[in-house]
mmCIF file of C-alpha atoms and ligand atoms in Angstrom:
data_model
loop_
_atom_site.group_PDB
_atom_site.id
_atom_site.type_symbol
_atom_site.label_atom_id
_atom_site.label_comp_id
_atom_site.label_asym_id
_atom_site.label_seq_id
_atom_site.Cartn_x
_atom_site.Cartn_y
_atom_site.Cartn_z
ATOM 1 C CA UNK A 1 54.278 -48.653 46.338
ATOM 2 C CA UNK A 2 56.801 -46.629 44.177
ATOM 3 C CA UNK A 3 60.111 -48.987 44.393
ATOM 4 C CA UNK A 4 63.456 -46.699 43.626
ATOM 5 C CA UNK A 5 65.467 -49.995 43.355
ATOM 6 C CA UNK A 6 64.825 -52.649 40.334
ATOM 7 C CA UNK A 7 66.609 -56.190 40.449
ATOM 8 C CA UNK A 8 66.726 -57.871 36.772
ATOM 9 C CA UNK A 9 68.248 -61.093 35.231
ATOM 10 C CA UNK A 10 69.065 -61.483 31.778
ATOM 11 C CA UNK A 11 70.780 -64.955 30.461
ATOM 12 C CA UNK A 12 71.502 -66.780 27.763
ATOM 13 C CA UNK A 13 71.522 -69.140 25.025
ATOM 14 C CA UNK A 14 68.889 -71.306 26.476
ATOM 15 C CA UNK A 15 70.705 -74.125 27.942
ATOM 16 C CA UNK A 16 69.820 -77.287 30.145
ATOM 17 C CA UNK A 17 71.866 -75.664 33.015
ATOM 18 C CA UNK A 18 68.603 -72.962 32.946
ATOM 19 C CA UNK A 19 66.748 -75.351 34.949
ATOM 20 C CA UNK A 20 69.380 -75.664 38.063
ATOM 21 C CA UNK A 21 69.436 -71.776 37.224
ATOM 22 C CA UNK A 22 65.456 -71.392 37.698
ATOM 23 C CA UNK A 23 65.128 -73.481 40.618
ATOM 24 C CA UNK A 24 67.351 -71.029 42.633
ATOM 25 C CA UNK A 25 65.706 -68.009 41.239
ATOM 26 C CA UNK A 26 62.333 -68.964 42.344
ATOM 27 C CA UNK A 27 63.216 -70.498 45.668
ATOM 28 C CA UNK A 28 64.538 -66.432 46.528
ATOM 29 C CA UNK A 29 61.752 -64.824 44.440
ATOM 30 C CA UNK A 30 64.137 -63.293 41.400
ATOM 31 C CA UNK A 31 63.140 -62.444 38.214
ATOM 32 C CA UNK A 32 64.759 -62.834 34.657
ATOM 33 C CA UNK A 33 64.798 -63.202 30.966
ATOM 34 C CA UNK A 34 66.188 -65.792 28.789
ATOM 35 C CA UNK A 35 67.135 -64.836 25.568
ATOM 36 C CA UNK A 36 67.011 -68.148 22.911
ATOM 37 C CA UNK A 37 67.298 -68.718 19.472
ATOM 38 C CA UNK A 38 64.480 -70.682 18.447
ATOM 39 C CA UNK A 39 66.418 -72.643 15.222
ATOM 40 C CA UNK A 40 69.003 -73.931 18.128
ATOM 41 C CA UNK A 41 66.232 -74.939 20.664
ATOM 42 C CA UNK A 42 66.499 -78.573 21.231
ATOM 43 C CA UNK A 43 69.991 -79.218 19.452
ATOM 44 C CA UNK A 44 73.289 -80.739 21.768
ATOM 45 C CA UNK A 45 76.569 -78.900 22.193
ATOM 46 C CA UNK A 46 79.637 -78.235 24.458
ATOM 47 C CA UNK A 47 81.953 -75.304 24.851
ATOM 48 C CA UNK A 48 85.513 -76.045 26.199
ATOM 49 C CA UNK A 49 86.131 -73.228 28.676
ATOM 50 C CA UNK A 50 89.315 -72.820 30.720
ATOM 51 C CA UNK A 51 89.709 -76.781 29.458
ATOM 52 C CA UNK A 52 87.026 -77.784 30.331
ATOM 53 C CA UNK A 53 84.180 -79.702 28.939
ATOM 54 C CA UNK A 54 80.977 -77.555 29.395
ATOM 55 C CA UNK A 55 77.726 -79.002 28.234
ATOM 56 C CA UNK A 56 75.899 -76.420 26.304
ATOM 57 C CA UNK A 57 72.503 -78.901 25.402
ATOM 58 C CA UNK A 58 70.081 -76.423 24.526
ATOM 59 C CA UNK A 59 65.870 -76.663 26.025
ATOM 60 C CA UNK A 60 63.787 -78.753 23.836
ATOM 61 C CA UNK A 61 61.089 -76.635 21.801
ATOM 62 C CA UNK A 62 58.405 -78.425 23.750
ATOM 63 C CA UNK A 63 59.965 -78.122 26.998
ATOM 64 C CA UNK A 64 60.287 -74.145 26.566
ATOM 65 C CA UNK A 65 56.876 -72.868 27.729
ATOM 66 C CA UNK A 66 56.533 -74.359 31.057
ATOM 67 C CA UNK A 67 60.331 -73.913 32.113
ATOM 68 C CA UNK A 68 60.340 -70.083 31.761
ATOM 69 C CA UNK A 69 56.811 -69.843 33.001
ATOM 70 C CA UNK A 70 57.017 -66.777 35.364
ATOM 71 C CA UNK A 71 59.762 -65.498 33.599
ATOM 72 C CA UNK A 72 60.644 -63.721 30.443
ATOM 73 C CA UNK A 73 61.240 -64.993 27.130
ATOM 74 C CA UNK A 74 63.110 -62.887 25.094
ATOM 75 C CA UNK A 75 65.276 -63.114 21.487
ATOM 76 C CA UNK A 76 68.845 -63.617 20.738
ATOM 77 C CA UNK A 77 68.591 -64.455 17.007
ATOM 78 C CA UNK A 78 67.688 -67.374 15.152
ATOM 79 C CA UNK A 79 70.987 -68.959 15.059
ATOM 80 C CA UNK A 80 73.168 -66.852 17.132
ATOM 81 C CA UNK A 81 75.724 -65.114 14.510
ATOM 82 C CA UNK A 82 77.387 -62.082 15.458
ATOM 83 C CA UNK A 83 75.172 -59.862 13.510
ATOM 84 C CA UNK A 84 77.196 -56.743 13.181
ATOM 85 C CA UNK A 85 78.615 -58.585 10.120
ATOM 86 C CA UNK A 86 75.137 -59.424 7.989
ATOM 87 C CA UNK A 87 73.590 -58.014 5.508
ATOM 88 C CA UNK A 88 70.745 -55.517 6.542
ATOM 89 C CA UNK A 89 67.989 -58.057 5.320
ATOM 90 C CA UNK A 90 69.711 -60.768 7.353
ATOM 91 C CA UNK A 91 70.324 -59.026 10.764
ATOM 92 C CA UNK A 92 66.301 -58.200 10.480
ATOM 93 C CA UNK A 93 65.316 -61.882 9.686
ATOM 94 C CA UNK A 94 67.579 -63.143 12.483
ATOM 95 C CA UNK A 95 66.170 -61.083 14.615
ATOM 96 C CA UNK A 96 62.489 -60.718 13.683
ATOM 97 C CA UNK A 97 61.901 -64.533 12.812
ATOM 98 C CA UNK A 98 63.200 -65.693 16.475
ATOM 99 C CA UNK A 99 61.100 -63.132 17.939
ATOM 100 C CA UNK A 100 57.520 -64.673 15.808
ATOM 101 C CA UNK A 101 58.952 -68.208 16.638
ATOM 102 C CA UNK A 102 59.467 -67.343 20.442
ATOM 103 C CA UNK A 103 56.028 -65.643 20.957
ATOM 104 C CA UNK A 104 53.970 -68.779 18.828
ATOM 105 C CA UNK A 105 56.056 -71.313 21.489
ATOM 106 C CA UNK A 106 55.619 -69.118 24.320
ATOM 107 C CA UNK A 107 51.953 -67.841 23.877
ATOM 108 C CA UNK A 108 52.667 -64.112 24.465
ATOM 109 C CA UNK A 109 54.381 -61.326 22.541
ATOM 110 C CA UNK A 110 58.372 -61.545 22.500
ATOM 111 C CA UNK A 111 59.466 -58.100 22.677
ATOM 112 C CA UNK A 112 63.255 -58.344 24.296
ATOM 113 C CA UNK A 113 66.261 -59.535 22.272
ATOM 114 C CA UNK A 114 69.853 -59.495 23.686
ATOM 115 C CA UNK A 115 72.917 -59.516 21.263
ATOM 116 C CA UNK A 116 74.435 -63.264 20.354
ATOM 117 C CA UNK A 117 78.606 -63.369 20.490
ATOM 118 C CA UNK A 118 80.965 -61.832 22.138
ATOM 119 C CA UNK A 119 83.324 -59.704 21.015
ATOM 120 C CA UNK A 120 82.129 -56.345 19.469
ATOM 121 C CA UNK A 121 78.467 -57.926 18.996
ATOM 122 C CA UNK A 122 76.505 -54.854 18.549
ATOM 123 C CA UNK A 123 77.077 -50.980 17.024
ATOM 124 C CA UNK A 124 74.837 -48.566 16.368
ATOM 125 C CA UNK A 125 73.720 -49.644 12.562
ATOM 126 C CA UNK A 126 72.452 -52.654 13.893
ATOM 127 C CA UNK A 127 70.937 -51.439 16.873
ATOM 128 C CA UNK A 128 68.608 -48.676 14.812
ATOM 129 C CA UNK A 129 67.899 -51.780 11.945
ATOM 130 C CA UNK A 130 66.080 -53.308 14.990
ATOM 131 C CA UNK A 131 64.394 -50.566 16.959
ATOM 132 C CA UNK A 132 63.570 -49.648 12.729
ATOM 133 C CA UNK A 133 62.493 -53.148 11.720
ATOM 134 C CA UNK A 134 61.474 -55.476 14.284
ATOM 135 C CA UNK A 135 58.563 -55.834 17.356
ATOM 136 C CA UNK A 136 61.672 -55.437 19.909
ATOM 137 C CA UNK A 137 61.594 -53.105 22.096
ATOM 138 C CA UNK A 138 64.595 -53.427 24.093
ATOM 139 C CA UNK A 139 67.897 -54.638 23.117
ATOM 140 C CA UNK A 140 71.115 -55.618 25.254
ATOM 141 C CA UNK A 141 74.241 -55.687 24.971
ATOM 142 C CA UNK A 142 78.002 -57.315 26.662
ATOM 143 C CA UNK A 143 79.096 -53.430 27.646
ATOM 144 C CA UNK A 144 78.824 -53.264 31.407
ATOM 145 C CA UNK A 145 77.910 -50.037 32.393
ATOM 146 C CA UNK A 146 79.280 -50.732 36.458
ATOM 147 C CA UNK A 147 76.056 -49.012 37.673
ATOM 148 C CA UNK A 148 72.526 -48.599 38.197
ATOM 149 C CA UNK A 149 71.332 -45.412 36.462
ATOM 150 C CA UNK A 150 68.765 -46.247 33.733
ATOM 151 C CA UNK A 151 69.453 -45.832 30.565
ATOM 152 C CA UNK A 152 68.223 -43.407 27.139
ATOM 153 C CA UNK A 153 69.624 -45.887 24.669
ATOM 154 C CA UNK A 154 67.122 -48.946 25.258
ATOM 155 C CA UNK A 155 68.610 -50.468 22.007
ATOM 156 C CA UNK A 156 72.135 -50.339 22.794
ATOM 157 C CA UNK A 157 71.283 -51.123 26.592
ATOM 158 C CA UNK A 158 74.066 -52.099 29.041
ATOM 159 C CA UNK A 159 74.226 -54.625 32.023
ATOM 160 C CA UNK A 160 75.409 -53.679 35.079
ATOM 161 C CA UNK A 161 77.868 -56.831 35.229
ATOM 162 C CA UNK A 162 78.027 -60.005 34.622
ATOM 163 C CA UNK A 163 77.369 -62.828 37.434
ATOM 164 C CA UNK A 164 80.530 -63.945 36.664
ATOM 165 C CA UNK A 165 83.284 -61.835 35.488
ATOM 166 C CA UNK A 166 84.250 -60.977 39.038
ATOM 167 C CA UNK A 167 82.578 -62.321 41.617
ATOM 168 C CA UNK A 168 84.023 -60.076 44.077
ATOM 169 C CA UNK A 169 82.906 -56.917 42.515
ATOM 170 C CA UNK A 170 79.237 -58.294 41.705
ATOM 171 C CA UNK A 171 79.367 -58.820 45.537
ATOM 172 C CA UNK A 172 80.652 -54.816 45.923
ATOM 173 C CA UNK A 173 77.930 -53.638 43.773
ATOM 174 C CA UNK A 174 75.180 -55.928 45.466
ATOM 175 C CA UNK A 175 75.873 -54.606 48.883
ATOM 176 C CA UNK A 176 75.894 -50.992 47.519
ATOM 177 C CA UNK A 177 72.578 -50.919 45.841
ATOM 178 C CA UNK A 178 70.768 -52.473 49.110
ATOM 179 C CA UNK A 179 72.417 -50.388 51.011
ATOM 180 C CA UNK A 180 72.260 -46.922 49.319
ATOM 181 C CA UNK A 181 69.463 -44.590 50.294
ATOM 182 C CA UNK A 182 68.459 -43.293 47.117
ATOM 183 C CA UNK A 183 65.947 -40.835 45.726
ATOM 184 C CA UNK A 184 67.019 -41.576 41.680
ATOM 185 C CA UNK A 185 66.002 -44.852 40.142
ATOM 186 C CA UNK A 186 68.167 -47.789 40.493
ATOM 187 C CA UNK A 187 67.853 -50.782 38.080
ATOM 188 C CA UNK A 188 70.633 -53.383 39.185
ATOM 189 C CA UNK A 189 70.351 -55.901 35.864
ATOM 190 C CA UNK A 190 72.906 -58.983 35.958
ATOM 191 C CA UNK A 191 73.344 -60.852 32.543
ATOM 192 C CA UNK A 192 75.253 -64.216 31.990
ATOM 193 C CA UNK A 193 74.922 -67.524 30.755
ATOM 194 C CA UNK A 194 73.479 -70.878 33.681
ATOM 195 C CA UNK A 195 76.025 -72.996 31.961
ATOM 196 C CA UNK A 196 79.537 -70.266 32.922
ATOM 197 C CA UNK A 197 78.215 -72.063 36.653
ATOM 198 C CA UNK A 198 79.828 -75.378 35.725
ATOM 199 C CA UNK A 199 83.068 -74.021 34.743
ATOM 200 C CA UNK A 200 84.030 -73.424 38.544
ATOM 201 C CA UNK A 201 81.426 -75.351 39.865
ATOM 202 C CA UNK A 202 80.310 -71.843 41.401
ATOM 203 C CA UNK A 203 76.612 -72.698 42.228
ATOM 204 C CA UNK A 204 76.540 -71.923 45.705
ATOM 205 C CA UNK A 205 78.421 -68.608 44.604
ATOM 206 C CA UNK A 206 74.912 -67.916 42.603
ATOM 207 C CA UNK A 207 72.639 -69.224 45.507
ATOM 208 C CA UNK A 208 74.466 -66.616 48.055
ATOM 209 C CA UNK A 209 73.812 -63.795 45.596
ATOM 210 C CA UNK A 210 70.002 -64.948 45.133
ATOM 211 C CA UNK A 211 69.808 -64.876 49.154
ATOM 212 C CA UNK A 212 71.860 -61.831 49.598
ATOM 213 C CA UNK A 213 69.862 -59.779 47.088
ATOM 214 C CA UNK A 214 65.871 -61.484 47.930
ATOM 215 C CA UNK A 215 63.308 -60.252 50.469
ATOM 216 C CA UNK A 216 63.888 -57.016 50.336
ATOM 217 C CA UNK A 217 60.641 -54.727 50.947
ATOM 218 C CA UNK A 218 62.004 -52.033 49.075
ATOM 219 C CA UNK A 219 63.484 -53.539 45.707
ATOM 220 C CA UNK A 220 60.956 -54.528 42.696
ATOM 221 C CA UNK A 221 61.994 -58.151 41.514
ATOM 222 C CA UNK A 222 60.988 -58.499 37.906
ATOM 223 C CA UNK A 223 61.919 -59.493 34.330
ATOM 224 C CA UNK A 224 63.838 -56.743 31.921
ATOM 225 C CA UNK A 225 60.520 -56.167 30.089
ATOM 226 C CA UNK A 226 58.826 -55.305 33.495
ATOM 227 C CA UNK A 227 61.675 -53.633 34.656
ATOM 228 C CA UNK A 228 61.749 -51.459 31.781
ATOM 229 C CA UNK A 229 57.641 -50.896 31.203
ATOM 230 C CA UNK A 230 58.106 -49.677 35.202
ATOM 231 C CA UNK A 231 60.587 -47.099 34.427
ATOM 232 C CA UNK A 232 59.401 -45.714 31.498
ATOM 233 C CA UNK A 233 55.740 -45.620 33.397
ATOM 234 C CA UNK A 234 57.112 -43.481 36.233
ATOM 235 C CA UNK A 235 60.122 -41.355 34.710
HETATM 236 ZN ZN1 LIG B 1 74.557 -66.249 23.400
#
C-alpha cells in the first residue's frame, strides 16, 4: 500500500525517562528516533525547569541496544555543545565520532543526527560541514515548520512541533492530519525530550496523543530514517 500520511518521533538526549517514553510508544504501535551522545551515555544529571528538579540520568552504554530495539538510533553529538560555535574540525568530530560510537553500540549504521542546544543551534555552515563530512544523512533541527509538507533541505530539516510547546495546538494539528483527505504527502514528525513529561507530570497528556494518533489503516508509523528512505523512494 502507498500511505500519503507518515507519523515520526524524534527525541532527545537519551534519558532514563525514554523508557516510560517507549513503553507507551509500543503499547500504540509508534515509531521514533532517539538522538544520544555517546560520551554522555551512562553519566547522572538534572535540569531545573520552571523550578523544578528534573532528573536528566542519561541510558547506560550497555543498556542502549535493547531499549531502542525497534526504534531508531540516531546522533546528537558527542557531548552535546551548540555546534554553530566550533571550529570546522570540531563540529565534524562531534558529529562523526557519536555517529561510529552509536552504530558499534547499536549494531547497525547510524545515519540520523539532530542538533544539541537550543537557541540558534544550527545555520547553514554547519549544516553543509555535515551533509560534506559525515555518514549522516538527515539532520534536524528546533525550527517548527507547523505542517506536514516534506521537506528539500534534509540537513536543515524542521519538526512539525514539539510534544510539548502547546499541547493544545499539537492536539489541532493531530486531528487535522487524520482527518484531511489528501493526495500530497504528509509526514507529521513530533520532536521533544521523555524527561519535559515530568515537568507537568503530563504523561497521560502523551498516552492520549499515542491513542489518538495509533491504528490508523491509512498512516505509515515509522522512525525518521524510514520515514525519510519512504519519501525519497516514492517522490
Ligand atoms: Zn539535546
Amino acid at each position: 500500500m502507498d500511505f500519503k500520511k507518515i507519523l515520526t518521533f524524534s527525541f532527545d538526549d537519551g534519558v532514563k525517562q525514554d523508557e516510560r517514553f517507549i513503553e507507551i510508544l509500543n503499547k500504540y504501535g509508534l515509531k521514533c528516533t532517539f538522538n544520544l551522545n555517546s560520551e554522555l551515555l551512562g553519566k547522572d544529571g538534572y535540569l531545573t525547569i520552571k523550578g523544578k528538579k528534573i532528573e536528566h540520568n542519561k541510558v547506560a552504554p550497555d543498556k542502549v541496544k535493547a531499549l531502542y530495539k525497534g526504534h531508531e538510533v540516531a546522533s546528537h553529538t558527542l557531548t552535546h555543545p551548540n555546534i554553530t560555535t566550533l571550529a570546522p574540525s570540531e563540529v565534524v568530530r562531534q558529529v562523526e565520532m557519536d555517529r561510529i560510537n552509536l552504530s558499534n553500540i547499536v549494531g547497525y549504521e547510524v545515519k540520523g543526527f539532530a542538533y544539541p542546544c537550543g537557541g540558534i543551534n544550527s545555520n547553514r555552515v554547519v549544516a553543509d560541514l555535515i551533509k560534506n563530512n559525515s555518514g549522516i544523512e538527515y539532520a534536524r533541527t528546533i525550527v517548527h515548520s507547523y505542517g506536514f509538507a516534506p521537506q528539500d533541505d534534509m540537513f536543515l530539516f524542521k519538526p512539525s512541533l514539539s510534544l510539548t510547546k502547546n499541547k493544545q495546538q499539537l492536539l489541532d494539528m493531530a486531528d487535522e492530519f487524520l482527518n484531511s483527505e489528501t493526495e500530497d504527502l504528509k509526514l507529521f514528525y513530533i520532536w521533544g525530550h521523555s524527561y519535559e513529561l515530568d515537568i507537568d507530570d503530563s504523561w497521560d497528556y502523551f498516552e492520549d496523543v499515542c491513542k489518538m494518533l495509533s491504528n490508523k489503516k491509512d498512516v505509515m508509523y515509522c522512525t525518521n530514517k524510514e520515514a525519510f528512505d519512504y519519501i525519497n523512494k516514492i517522490k
